[in-house]
Amino acid sequence: MVQAKSWILLKHFDGFPKDSDFEVKVEELPEPRDGEVLLEAVFLSVDPYLRVIQSKNSAFPVGSHVVSSCGWTTHSISDGKDLTPVMADWPKDVSLSLALGAIGMPGLTALYGVEEVLDLKEGETLLVNAAAGAVGSVVGQIAKIKGCKVVGSAGSEAKVAFLKELGFDEAFNYKTVSSLEEALRKASPDGYDCFFENVGGHFSTAAIQQMKNFGRIAVCGSISLYNDTTPQTGPYQHLTMITKQLKMEGFMQSRWTHKHPESLKRLMAWFKQGKLQCREHVTKGFENMPAAFMGMLKGDNTGKAIVAV
């Protein structure tokens, strides 16, 4: 029998998460039955990456690497229905941890937001906030591949320097600028054709005011609102959206699941060609899972935040 350790949520968060909201549970797992596999975590995120260490399912031989949403656990048993195999031709010189980042769900989110939702065209100007994160950093790089001007905001000088390394045309620290509105205007005096939204709140209000006529907005996240105990309200943007004739669309990458195999190959090709850089914020040790999670919410990470088990 295998002993599995799992982080469980003791209570729903009241404001920002705390260590006391989490607890480790230990349980003995039974032997896999016919058609089942025993999984062992290698890297963990909100979307864990695992390998098969025991199998009675011919679709997943021992040693297979898969992605699954089975929670923060060291081991689990699956019937295979919830498992997504990592690309069969994954290059040996590329870390498998990228299957949780730029060549995984965050990369797919960036790609579909840019291409399917925004329909970004060469020569247009794109704004992305939380630009040094797992999704935002890929968004900006894809936009540069497409021949666009890219403006990014982030929460530290180190992150701004990282964005410049990635080729962003303009980048600023939203925490230190005297006026967010002025920083956005200075970065692109003519306004923005497209806005990839990860933050919400005041940033969204300021950005929408500076969209060009017929601008497009892809709403991917709203991290400034996630831990509010009292919901934020207004100002309301309806008149601006009407007069500028803006298009705003929320989305999730799962809408385009049928495109995933081809899309992952495109992301991998850009990575191998040096057009897509990937940075990871790696925390070592399963015991540090809650700390890594809370650090991600505070913006400690540059690039994808993962835990190496």
PDB file of C-alpha atoms in Angstrom:
ATOM      1  CA  MET A   1       0.000   0.000   0.000  1.00  0.00           C
ATOM      2  CA  VAL A   2       1.038   3.605  -0.694  1.00  0.00           C
ATOM      3  CA  GLN A   3       0.626   6.365   1.858  1.00  0.00           C
ATOM      4  CA  ALA A   4      -0.807   9.557   0.328  1.00  0.00           C
ATOM      5  CA  LYS A   5      -0.469  13.015   1.854  1.00  0.00           C
ATOM      6  CA  SER A   6      -3.066  15.608   0.881  1.00  0.00           C
ATOM      7  CA  TRP A   7      -3.598  19.240   1.750  1.00  0.00           C
ATOM      8  CA  ILE A   8      -7.253  19.884   2.615  1.00  0.00           C
ATOM      9  CA  LEU A   9      -9.155  23.115   3.153  1.00  0.00           C
ATOM     10  CA  LEU A  10     -10.345  23.336   6.764  1.00  0.00           C
ATOM     11  CA  LYS A  11     -12.580  26.333   6.124  1.00  0.00           C
ATOM     12  CA  HIS A  12     -13.362  28.731   3.322  1.00  0.00           C
ATOM     13  CA  PHE A  13     -11.138  31.790   3.213  1.00  0.00           C
ATOM     14  CA  ASP A  14     -12.238  34.865   5.126  1.00  0.00           C
ATOM     15  CA  GLY A  15     -10.325  37.525   3.213  1.00  0.00           C
ATOM     16  CA  PHE A  16      -6.751  36.546   2.387  1.00  0.00           C
ATOM     17  CA  PRO A  17      -5.895  32.834   3.005  1.00  0.00           C
ATOM     18  CA  LYS A  18      -4.040  31.887   6.227  1.00  0.00           C
ATOM     19  CA  ASP A  19      -1.919  28.889   7.236  1.00  0.00           C
ATOM     20  CA  SER A  20      -4.670  27.845   9.640  1.00  0.00           C
ATOM     21  CA  ASP A  21      -7.061  27.397   6.697  1.00  0.00           C
ATOM     22  CA  PHE A  22      -5.116  24.298   5.586  1.00  0.00           C
ATOM     23  CA  GLU A  23      -4.312  20.893   7.064  1.00  0.00           C
ATOM     24  CA  VAL A  24      -2.442  17.800   5.867  1.00  0.00           C
ATOM     25  CA  LYS A  25      -4.365  14.519   5.779  1.00  0.00           C
ATOM     26  CA  VAL A  26      -2.596  11.153   5.477  1.00  0.00           C
ATOM     27  CA  GLU A  27      -4.328   8.038   4.147  1.00  0.00           C
ATOM     28  CA  GLU A  28      -3.427   4.578   2.867  1.00  0.00           C
ATOM     29  CA  LEU A  29      -4.411   4.016  -0.748  1.00  0.00           C
ATOM     30  CA  PRO A  30      -5.680   0.602  -1.878  1.00  0.00           C
ATOM     31  CA  GLU A  31      -4.128  -1.335  -4.752  1.00  0.00           C
ATOM     32  CA  PRO A  32      -5.338  -0.126  -8.158  1.00  0.00           C
ATOM     33  CA  ARG A  33      -8.139  -2.230  -9.638  1.00  0.00           C
ATOM     34  CA  ASP A  34      -8.397  -3.251 -13.275  1.00  0.00           C
ATOM     35  CA  GLY A  35      -8.501  -0.128 -15.435  1.00  0.00           C
ATOM     36  CA  GLU A  36      -6.987   2.094 -12.744  1.00  0.00           C
ATOM     37  CA  VAL A  37      -3.566   3.716 -12.319  1.00  0.00           C
ATOM     38  CA  LEU A  38      -1.618   4.904  -9.283  1.00  0.00           C
ATOM     39  CA  LEU A  39      -0.331   8.455  -9.698  1.00  0.00           C
ATOM     40  CA  GLU A  40       2.615  10.139  -8.017  1.00  0.00           C
ATOM     41  CA  ALA A  41       2.946  13.929  -8.025  1.00  0.00           C
ATOM     42  CA  VAL A  42       6.111  15.362  -9.556  1.00  0.00           C
ATOM     43  CA  PHE A  43       5.096  19.041  -9.797  1.00  0.00           C
ATOM     44  CA  LEU A  44       2.020  20.610  -8.245  1.00  0.00           C
ATOM     45  CA  SER A  45       0.009  23.672  -9.130  1.00  0.00           C
ATOM     46  CA  VAL A  46      -3.696  24.374  -9.270  1.00  0.00           C
ATOM     47  CA  ASP A  47      -3.449  21.840 -12.113  1.00  0.00           C
ATOM     48  CA  PRO A  48      -1.140  19.044 -10.916  1.00  0.00           C
ATOM     49  CA  TYR A  49       1.358  17.238 -13.124  1.00  0.00           C
ATOM     50  CA  LEU A  50       1.946  13.582 -12.258  1.00  0.00           C
ATOM     51  CA  ARG A  51       3.467  10.314 -13.396  1.00  0.00           C
ATOM     52  CA  VAL A  52       1.998   6.820 -13.361  1.00  0.00           C
ATOM     53  CA  ILE A  53       3.885   4.502 -10.976  1.00  0.00           C
ATOM     54  CA  GLN A  54       1.509   1.526 -11.072  1.00  0.00           C
ATOM     55  CA  SER A  55      -0.992   0.703 -13.787  1.00  0.00           C
ATOM     56  CA  LYS A  56      -3.794  -1.660 -14.645  1.00  0.00           C
ATOM     57  CA  ASN A  57      -4.890   0.566 -17.514  1.00  0.00           C
ATOM     58  CA  SER A  58      -3.251  -0.089 -20.881  1.00  0.00           C
ATOM     59  CA  ALA A  59      -3.779   3.517 -21.971  1.00  0.00           C
ATOM     60  CA  PHE A  60      -1.353   4.713 -19.279  1.00  0.00           C
ATOM     61  CA  PRO A  61       1.712   2.453 -18.932  1.00  0.00           C
ATOM     62  CA  VAL A  62       3.919   2.774 -15.842  1.00  0.00           C
ATOM     63  CA  GLY A  63       6.159   5.818 -16.269  1.00  0.00           C
ATOM     64  CA  SER A  64       3.597   7.821 -18.269  1.00  0.00           C
ATOM     65  CA  HIS A  65       3.431  11.533 -17.477  1.00  0.00           C
ATOM     66  CA  VAL A  66       0.009  13.148 -17.233  1.00  0.00           C
ATOM     67  CA  VAL A  67      -1.768  16.302 -16.071  1.00  0.00           C
ATOM     68  CA  SER A  68      -4.771  15.964 -13.774  1.00  0.00           C
ATOM     69  CA  SER A  69      -6.923  18.071 -11.461  1.00  0.00           C
ATOM     70  CA  CYS A  70      -6.758  15.688  -8.501  1.00  0.00           C
ATOM     71  CA  GLY A  71      -5.875  18.248  -5.843  1.00  0.00           C
ATOM     72  CA  TRP A  72      -2.822  18.902  -3.692  1.00  0.00           C
ATOM     73  CA  THR A  73      -1.846  15.320  -3.020  1.00  0.00           C
ATOM     74  CA  THR A  74       1.312  13.241  -3.308  1.00  0.00           C
ATOM     75  CA  HIS A  75      -0.463  10.122  -4.638  1.00  0.00           C
ATOM     76  CA  SER A  76      -3.890   9.284  -6.008  1.00  0.00           C
ATOM     77  CA  ILE A  77      -5.727   6.568  -7.888  1.00  0.00           C
ATOM     78  CA  SER A  78      -7.520   7.308 -11.157  1.00  0.00           C
ATOM     79  CA  ASP A  79      -9.572   5.400 -13.706  1.00  0.00           C
ATOM     80  CA  GLY A  80      -7.861   7.469 -16.402  1.00  0.00           C
ATOM     81  CA  LYS A  81     -10.888   9.517 -17.442  1.00  0.00           C
ATOM     82  CA  ASP A  82      -9.558  12.682 -15.794  1.00  0.00           C
ATOM     83  CA  LEU A  83      -5.989  12.337 -17.100  1.00  0.00           C
ATOM     84  CA  THR A  84      -4.417  14.311 -19.946  1.00  0.00           C
ATOM     85  CA  PRO A  85      -1.188  12.789 -21.293  1.00  0.00           C
ATOM     86  CA  VAL A  86       1.758  15.119 -21.704  1.00  0.00           C
ATOM     87  CA  MET A  87       2.748  15.555 -25.381  1.00  0.00           C
ATOM     88  CA  ALA A  88       4.074  12.230 -26.646  1.00  0.00           C
ATOM     89  CA  ASP A  89       7.050  13.861 -28.369  1.00  0.00           C
ATOM     90  CA  TRP A  90       7.976  16.134 -25.448  1.00  0.00           C
ATOM     91  CA  PRO A  91      11.693  16.995 -25.963  1.00  0.00           C
ATOM     92  CA  LYS A  92      14.039  15.427 -23.430  1.00  0.00           C
ATOM     93  CA  ASP A  93      15.905  18.723 -22.981  1.00  0.00           C
ATOM     94  CA  VAL A  94      12.746  20.631 -21.922  1.00  0.00           C
ATOM     95  CA  SER A  95      11.635  20.494 -18.276  1.00  0.00           C
ATOM     96  CA  LEU A  96       8.339  18.689 -17.855  1.00  0.00           C
ATOM     97  CA  SER A  97       7.325  21.373 -15.368  1.00  0.00           C
ATOM     98  CA  LEU A  98       6.509  23.582 -18.366  1.00  0.00           C
ATOM     99  CA  ALA A  99       3.467  21.335 -18.918  1.00  0.00           C
ATOM    100  CA  LEU A 100       1.981  23.347 -16.020  1.00  0.00           C
ATOM    101  CA  GLY A 101       3.039  26.684 -17.469  1.00  0.00           C
ATOM    102  CA  ALA A 102       3.860  28.144 -20.859  1.00  0.00           C
ATOM    103  CA  ILE A 103       3.359  24.807 -22.635  1.00  0.00           C
ATOM    104  CA  GLY A 104       0.275  23.924 -20.635  1.00  0.00           C
ATOM    105  CA  MET A 105      -2.920  25.522 -19.418  1.00  0.00           C
ATOM    106  CA  PRO A 106      -1.510  29.061 -18.853  1.00  0.00           C
ATOM    107  CA  GLY A 107       0.102  29.072 -22.307  1.00  0.00           C
ATOM    108  CA  LEU A 108      -3.114  27.846 -23.914  1.00  0.00           C
ATOM    109  CA  THR A 109      -5.066  30.541 -22.055  1.00  0.00           C
ATOM    110  CA  ALA A 110      -2.712  33.200 -23.402  1.00  0.00           C
ATOM    111  CA  LEU A 111      -2.849  31.845 -26.956  1.00  0.00           C
ATOM    112  CA  TYR A 112      -6.628  31.567 -27.157  1.00  0.00           C
ATOM    113  CA  GLY A 113      -7.148  34.939 -25.512  1.00  0.00           C
ATOM    114  CA  VAL A 114      -4.888  36.607 -28.065  1.00  0.00           C
ATOM    115  CA  GLU A 115      -6.066  34.725 -31.146  1.00  0.00           C
ATOM    116  CA  GLU A 116      -9.633  33.580 -30.556  1.00  0.00           C
ATOM    117  CA  VAL A 117     -10.992  36.363 -28.329  1.00  0.00           C
ATOM    118  CA  LEU A 118      -8.972  39.449 -29.258  1.00  0.00           C
ATOM    119  CA  ASP A 119      -8.161  38.417 -32.845  1.00  0.00           C
ATOM    120  CA  LEU A 120      -5.002  40.500 -32.508  1.00  0.00           C
ATOM    121  CA  LYS A 121      -3.651  41.916 -35.787  1.00  0.00           C
ATOM    122  CA  GLU A 122      -0.133  42.917 -36.806  1.00  0.00           C
ATOM    123  CA  GLY A 123       0.609  46.535 -35.937  1.00  0.00           C
ATOM    124  CA  GLU A 124      -1.986  46.817 -33.174  1.00  0.00           C
ATOM    125  CA  THR A 125      -1.239  47.869 -29.587  1.00  0.00           C
ATOM    126  CA  LEU A 126      -1.958  45.419 -26.772  1.00  0.00           C
ATOM    127  CA  LEU A 127      -2.126  46.130 -23.033  1.00  0.00           C
ATOM    128  CA  VAL A 128      -1.738  43.282 -20.533  1.00  0.00           C
ATOM    129  CA  ASN A 129      -1.758  43.558 -16.738  1.00  0.00           C
ATOM    130  CA  ALA A 130      -0.228  41.038 -14.306  1.00  0.00           C
ATOM    131  CA  ALA A 131       2.163  40.840 -17.228  1.00  0.00           C
ATOM    132  CA  ALA A 132       4.963  39.007 -15.410  1.00  0.00           C
ATOM    133  CA  GLY A 133       2.688  36.136 -14.375  1.00  0.00           C
ATOM    134  CA  ALA A 134       2.233  32.729 -15.940  1.00  0.00           C
ATOM    135  CA  VAL A 135      -0.382  33.906 -18.447  1.00  0.00           C
ATOM    136  CA  GLY A 136       0.528  37.559 -18.911  1.00  0.00           C
ATOM    137  CA  SER A 137       4.173  36.900 -19.783  1.00  0.00           C
ATOM    138  CA  VAL A 138       3.111  34.525 -22.563  1.00  0.00           C
ATOM    139  CA  VAL A 139       0.432  36.933 -23.814  1.00  0.00           C
ATOM    140  CA  GLY A 140       3.011  39.661 -24.358  1.00  0.00           C
ATOM    141  CA  GLN A 141       5.448  37.374 -26.140  1.00  0.00           C
ATOM    142  CA  ILE A 142       2.791  35.997 -28.498  1.00  0.00           C
ATOM    143  CA  ALA A 143       1.764  39.569 -29.316  1.00  0.00           C
ATOM    144  CA  LYS A 144       5.388  40.412 -30.172  1.00  0.00           C
ATOM    145  CA  ILE A 145       5.600  37.315 -32.392  1.00  0.00           C
ATOM    146  CA  LYS A 146       2.571  38.716 -34.224  1.00  0.00           C
ATOM    147  CA  GLY A 147       4.262  42.074 -34.801  1.00  0.00           C
ATOM    148  CA  CYS A 148       2.373  44.168 -32.240  1.00  0.00           C
ATOM    149  CA  LYS A 149       3.288  46.885 -29.764  1.00  0.00           C
ATOM    150  CA  VAL A 150       3.001  45.520 -26.221  1.00  0.00           C
ATOM    151  CA  VAL A 151       2.535  47.443 -22.972  1.00  0.00           C
ATOM    152  CA  GLY A 152       2.665  45.538 -19.686  1.00  0.00           C
ATOM    153  CA  SER A 153       2.187  46.379 -16.019  1.00  0.00           C
ATOM    154  CA  ALA A 154       3.616  44.481 -13.069  1.00  0.00           C
ATOM    155  CA  GLY A 155       4.108  44.932  -9.332  1.00  0.00           C
ATOM    156  CA  SER A 156       7.881  45.318  -8.849  1.00  0.00           C
ATOM    157  CA  GLU A 157      10.933  46.797 -10.539  1.00  0.00           C
ATOM    158  CA  ALA A 158      12.376  43.292 -10.981  1.00  0.00           C
ATOM    159  CA  LYS A 159       9.224  42.234 -12.828  1.00  0.00           C
ATOM    160  CA  VAL A 160       9.351  45.324 -15.022  1.00  0.00           C
ATOM    161  CA  ALA A 161      12.962  44.461 -15.917  1.00  0.00           C
ATOM    162  CA  PHE A 162      11.823  40.919 -16.758  1.00  0.00           C
ATOM    163  CA  LEU A 163       9.175  42.283 -19.130  1.00  0.00           C
ATOM    164  CA  LYS A 164      11.814  44.356 -20.898  1.00  0.00           C
ATOM    165  CA  GLU A 165      13.926  41.194 -21.266  1.00  0.00           C
ATOM    166  CA  LEU A 166      10.950  39.527 -22.931  1.00  0.00           C
ATOM    167  CA  GLY A 167      10.743  42.307 -25.504  1.00  0.00           C
ATOM    168  CA  PHE A 168       7.803  44.342 -24.177  1.00  0.00           C
ATOM    169  CA  ASP A 169       7.863  47.799 -25.767  1.00  0.00           C
ATOM    170  CA  GLU A 170       6.732  49.537 -22.569  1.00  0.00           C
ATOM    171  CA  ALA A 171       6.433  48.313 -18.983  1.00  0.00           C
ATOM    172  CA  PHE A 172       5.715  50.037 -15.682  1.00  0.00           C
ATOM    173  CA  ASN A 173       5.311  49.261 -11.976  1.00  0.00           C
ATOM    174  CA  TYR A 174       1.688  50.016 -11.152  1.00  0.00           C
ATOM    175  CA  LYS A 175       2.531  50.189  -7.435  1.00  0.00           C
ATOM    176  CA  THR A 176       4.944  53.117  -7.773  1.00  0.00           C
ATOM    177  CA  VAL A 177       3.512  55.289 -10.560  1.00  0.00           C
ATOM    178  CA  SER A 178       1.923  58.484  -9.281  1.00  0.00           C
ATOM    179  CA  SER A 179      -1.031  58.074 -11.636  1.00  0.00           C
ATOM    180  CA  LEU A 180      -2.123  54.852 -13.303  1.00  0.00           C
ATOM    181  CA  GLU A 181      -4.063  56.825 -15.898  1.00  0.00           C
ATOM    182  CA  GLU A 182      -1.008  58.894 -16.784  1.00  0.00           C
ATOM    183  CA  ALA A 183       1.252  55.817 -16.934  1.00  0.00           C
ATOM    184  CA  LEU A 184      -1.126  54.157 -19.393  1.00  0.00           C
ATOM    185  CA  ARG A 185      -1.350  57.332 -21.479  1.00  0.00           C
ATOM    186  CA  LYS A 186       2.427  57.798 -21.552  1.00  0.00           C
ATOM    187  CA  ALA A 187       3.005  54.164 -22.586  1.00  0.00           C
ATOM    188  CA  SER A 188       0.627  54.515 -25.541  1.00  0.00           C
ATOM    189  CA  PRO A 189      -0.608  58.059 -26.235  1.00  0.00           C
ATOM    190  CA  ASP A 190      -2.854  56.844 -29.059  1.00  0.00           C
ATOM    191  CA  GLY A 191      -4.646  54.337 -26.803  1.00  0.00           C
ATOM    192  CA  TYR A 192      -5.054  50.565 -27.009  1.00  0.00           C
ATOM    193  CA  ASP A 193      -6.604  48.302 -29.626  1.00  0.00           C
ATOM    194  CA  CYS A 194      -6.663  45.292 -27.310  1.00  0.00           C
ATOM    195  CA  PHE A 195      -6.582  44.726 -23.550  1.00  0.00           C
ATOM    196  CA  PHE A 196      -5.855  41.338 -21.963  1.00  0.00           C
ATOM    197  CA  GLU A 197      -7.413  41.662 -18.509  1.00  0.00           C
ATOM    198  CA  ASN A 198      -6.066  39.658 -15.555  1.00  0.00           C
ATOM    199  CA  VAL A 199      -6.636  42.054 -12.638  1.00  0.00           C
ATOM    200  CA  GLY A 200      -9.989  43.887 -12.587  1.00  0.00           C
ATOM    201  CA  GLY A 201     -10.799  46.672 -10.130  1.00  0.00           C
ATOM    202  CA  HIS A 202      -9.320  50.155 -10.548  1.00  0.00           C
ATOM    203  CA  PHE A 203      -6.890  49.036 -13.261  1.00  0.00           C
ATOM    204  CA  SER A 204      -9.770  47.885 -15.433  1.00  0.00           C
ATOM    205  CA  THR A 205     -11.556  51.208 -14.955  1.00  0.00           C
ATOM    206  CA  ALA A 206      -8.474  53.178 -16.019  1.00  0.00           C
ATOM    207  CA  ALA A 207      -7.664  50.930 -18.980  1.00  0.00           C
ATOM    208  CA  ILE A 208     -11.159  50.912 -20.485  1.00  0.00           C
ATOM    209  CA  GLN A 209     -11.103  54.715 -20.587  1.00  0.00           C
ATOM    210  CA  GLN A 210      -8.036  54.549 -22.836  1.00  0.00           C
ATOM    211  CA  MET A 211      -9.253  51.963 -25.337  1.00  0.00           C
ATOM    212  CA  LYS A 212      -9.463  52.996 -28.984  1.00  0.00           C
ATOM    213  CA  ASN A 213     -12.801  52.973 -30.757  1.00  0.00           C
ATOM    214  CA  PHE A 214     -13.867  49.397 -31.540  1.00  0.00           C
ATOM    215  CA  GLY A 215     -11.294  48.072 -29.053  1.00  0.00           C
ATOM    216  CA  ARG A 216     -11.458  44.468 -27.836  1.00  0.00           C
ATOM    217  CA  ILE A 217     -11.042  43.262 -24.238  1.00  0.00           C
ATOM    218  CA  ALA A 218     -10.374  39.639 -23.216  1.00  0.00           C
ATOM    219  CA  VAL A 219     -11.319  39.038 -19.571  1.00  0.00           C
ATOM    220  CA  CYS A 220      -9.176  36.201 -18.237  1.00  0.00           C
ATOM    221  CA  GLY A 221      -8.873  36.975 -14.522  1.00  0.00           C
ATOM    222  CA  SER A 222      -9.663  39.420 -11.733  1.00  0.00           C
ATOM    223  CA  ILE A 223      -7.001  38.806  -9.113  1.00  0.00           C
ATOM    224  CA  SER A 224      -7.557  42.172  -7.400  1.00  0.00           C
ATOM    225  CA  LEU A 225     -11.030  40.977  -6.360  1.00  0.00           C
ATOM    226  CA  TYR A 226     -10.461  37.362  -5.316  1.00  0.00           C
ATOM    227  CA  ASN A 227      -9.888  37.955  -1.599  1.00  0.00           C
ATOM    228  CA  ASP A 228     -12.283  40.839  -0.984  1.00  0.00           C
ATOM    229  CA  THR A 229     -14.581  40.378   2.001  1.00  0.00           C
ATOM    230  CA  THR A 230     -16.765  43.223   0.728  1.00  0.00           C
ATOM    231  CA  PRO A 231     -17.442  43.238  -3.038  1.00  0.00           C
ATOM    232  CA  GLN A 232     -16.023  46.231  -4.898  1.00  0.00           C
ATOM    233  CA  THR A 233     -18.507  48.458  -6.704  1.00  0.00           C
ATOM    234  CA  GLY A 234     -18.290  50.890  -9.644  1.00  0.00           C
ATOM    235  CA  PRO A 235     -17.501  53.145 -11.317  1.00  0.00           C
ATOM    236  CA  TYR A 236     -19.602  51.748 -14.143  1.00  0.00           C
ATOM    237  CA  GLN A 237     -18.264  51.716 -17.681  1.00  0.00           C
ATOM    238  CA  HIS A 238     -21.396  51.389 -19.791  1.00  0.00           C
ATOM    239  CA  LEU A 239     -21.278  54.844 -21.424  1.00  0.00           C
ATOM    240  CA  THR A 240     -17.598  54.455 -22.334  1.00  0.00           C
ATOM    241  CA  MET A 241     -18.248  51.029 -23.820  1.00  0.00           C
ATOM    242  CA  ILE A 242     -21.173  52.391 -25.829  1.00  0.00           C
ATOM    243  CA  THR A 243     -19.469  55.512 -27.170  1.00  0.00           C
ATOM    244  CA  LYS A 244     -16.225  53.670 -28.000  1.00  0.00           C
ATOM    245  CA  GLN A 245     -18.197  50.641 -29.274  1.00  0.00           C
ATOM    246  CA  LEU A 246     -15.992  48.252 -27.293  1.00  0.00           C
ATOM    247  CA  LYS A 247     -16.223  44.472 -27.225  1.00  0.00           C
ATOM    248  CA  MET A 248     -15.540  42.681 -23.906  1.00  0.00           C
ATOM    249  CA  GLU A 249     -15.568  38.892 -23.603  1.00  0.00           C
ATOM    250  CA  GLY A 250     -14.827  36.554 -20.721  1.00  0.00           C
ATOM    251  CA  PHE A 251     -13.315  33.184 -21.576  1.00  0.00           C
ATOM    252  CA  MET A 252     -11.682  29.967 -20.385  1.00  0.00           C
ATOM    253  CA  GLN A 253      -9.233  27.883 -22.377  1.00  0.00           C
ATOM    254  CA  SER A 254     -11.451  24.791 -22.081  1.00  0.00           C
ATOM    255  CA  ARG A 255     -13.695  26.237 -24.826  1.00  0.00           C
ATOM    256  CA  TRP A 256     -11.058  25.240 -27.388  1.00  0.00           C
ATOM    257  CA  THR A 257     -10.094  21.793 -26.048  1.00  0.00           C
ATOM    258  CA  HIS A 258     -10.303  20.413 -29.590  1.00  0.00           C
ATOM    259  CA  LYS A 259      -7.381  22.680 -30.546  1.00  0.00           C
ATOM    260  CA  HIS A 260      -5.120  21.761 -27.616  1.00  0.00           C
ATOM    261  CA  PRO A 261      -2.833  19.240 -29.396  1.00  0.00           C
ATOM    262  CA  GLU A 262      -2.043  21.598 -32.271  1.00  0.00           C
ATOM    263  CA  SER A 263      -1.779  24.615 -29.948  1.00  0.00           C
ATOM    264  CA  LEU A 264       0.678  22.896 -27.597  1.00  0.00           C
ATOM    265  CA  LYS A 265       2.876  22.001 -30.573  1.00  0.00           C
ATOM    266  CA  ARG A 266       2.880  25.661 -31.634  1.00  0.00           C
ATOM    267  CA  LEU A 267       3.863  26.804 -28.136  1.00  0.00           C
ATOM    268  CA  MET A 268       6.628  24.191 -27.972  1.00  0.00           C
ATOM    269  CA  ALA A 269       7.927  25.235 -31.396  1.00  0.00           C
ATOM    270  CA  TRP A 270       8.117  28.889 -30.317  1.00  0.00           C
ATOM    271  CA  PHE A 271       9.956  27.815 -27.163  1.00  0.00           C
ATOM    272  CA  LYS A 272      12.470  25.714 -29.095  1.00  0.00           C
ATOM    273  CA  GLN A 273      13.003  28.580 -31.563  1.00  0.00           C
ATOM    274  CA  GLY A 274      13.767  30.981 -28.720  1.00  0.00           C
ATOM    275  CA  LYS A 275      10.691  33.113 -29.443  1.00  0.00           C
ATOM    276  CA  LEU A 276       8.980  32.138 -26.188  1.00  0.00           C
ATOM    277  CA  GLN A 277      10.892  32.460 -22.914  1.00  0.00           C
ATOM    278  CA  CYS A 278       9.622  30.693 -19.818  1.00  0.00           C
ATOM    279  CA  ARG A 279      10.402  31.627 -16.238  1.00  0.00           C
ATOM    280  CA  GLU A 280       9.246  29.586 -13.269  1.00  0.00           C
ATOM    281  CA  HIS A 281       8.962  30.362  -9.567  1.00  0.00           C
ATOM    282  CA  VAL A 282       9.729  26.973  -8.011  1.00  0.00           C
ATOM    283  CA  THR A 283       8.989  26.144  -4.368  1.00  0.00           C
ATOM    284  CA  LYS A 284      10.508  22.869  -3.162  1.00  0.00           C
ATOM    285  CA  GLY A 285       8.646  20.520  -0.852  1.00  0.00           C
ATOM    286  CA  PHE A 286       5.049  19.336  -0.639  1.00  0.00           C
ATOM    287  CA  GLU A 287       4.855  20.774   2.875  1.00  0.00           C
ATOM    288  CA  ASN A 288       5.219  24.280   1.421  1.00  0.00           C
ATOM    289  CA  MET A 289       2.140  24.072  -0.813  1.00  0.00           C
ATOM    290  CA  PRO A 290      -0.046  26.592   1.119  1.00  0.00           C
ATOM    291  CA  ALA A 291       2.846  29.060   1.368  1.00  0.00           C
ATOM    292  CA  ALA A 292       3.417  28.840  -2.384  1.00  0.00           C
ATOM    293  CA  PHE A 293      -0.304  29.357  -3.006  1.00  0.00           C
ATOM    294  CA  MET A 294      -0.497  32.418  -0.785  1.00  0.00           C
ATOM    295  CA  GLY A 295       2.707  33.785  -2.281  1.00  0.00           C
ATOM    296  CA  MET A 296       1.165  33.501  -5.748  1.00  0.00           C
ATOM    297  CA  LEU A 297      -1.889  35.489  -4.614  1.00  0.00           C
ATOM    298  CA  LYS A 298       0.427  38.189  -3.217  1.00  0.00           C
ATOM    299  CA  GLY A 299       2.374  38.344  -6.481  1.00  0.00           C
ATOM    300  CA  ASP A 300       5.629  36.866  -5.190  1.00  0.00           C
ATOM    301  CA  ASN A 301       6.122  34.863  -8.375  1.00  0.00           C
ATOM    302  CA  THR A 302       7.588  35.885 -11.709  1.00  0.00           C
ATOM    303  CA  GLY A 303       6.279  33.446 -14.301  1.00  0.00           C
ATOM    304  CA  LYS A 304       4.511  30.237 -13.326  1.00  0.00           C
ATOM    305  CA  ALA A 305       4.406  29.316  -9.627  1.00  0.00           C
ATOM    306  CA  ILE A 306       4.896  25.584  -9.086  1.00  0.00           C
ATOM    307  CA  VAL A 307       5.852  23.233  -6.264  1.00  0.00           C
ATOM    308  CA  ALA A 308       8.428  20.506  -6.863  1.00  0.00           C
ATOM    309  CA  VAL A 309       7.313  17.571  -4.707  1.00  0.00           C
TER     310      VAL A 309
END
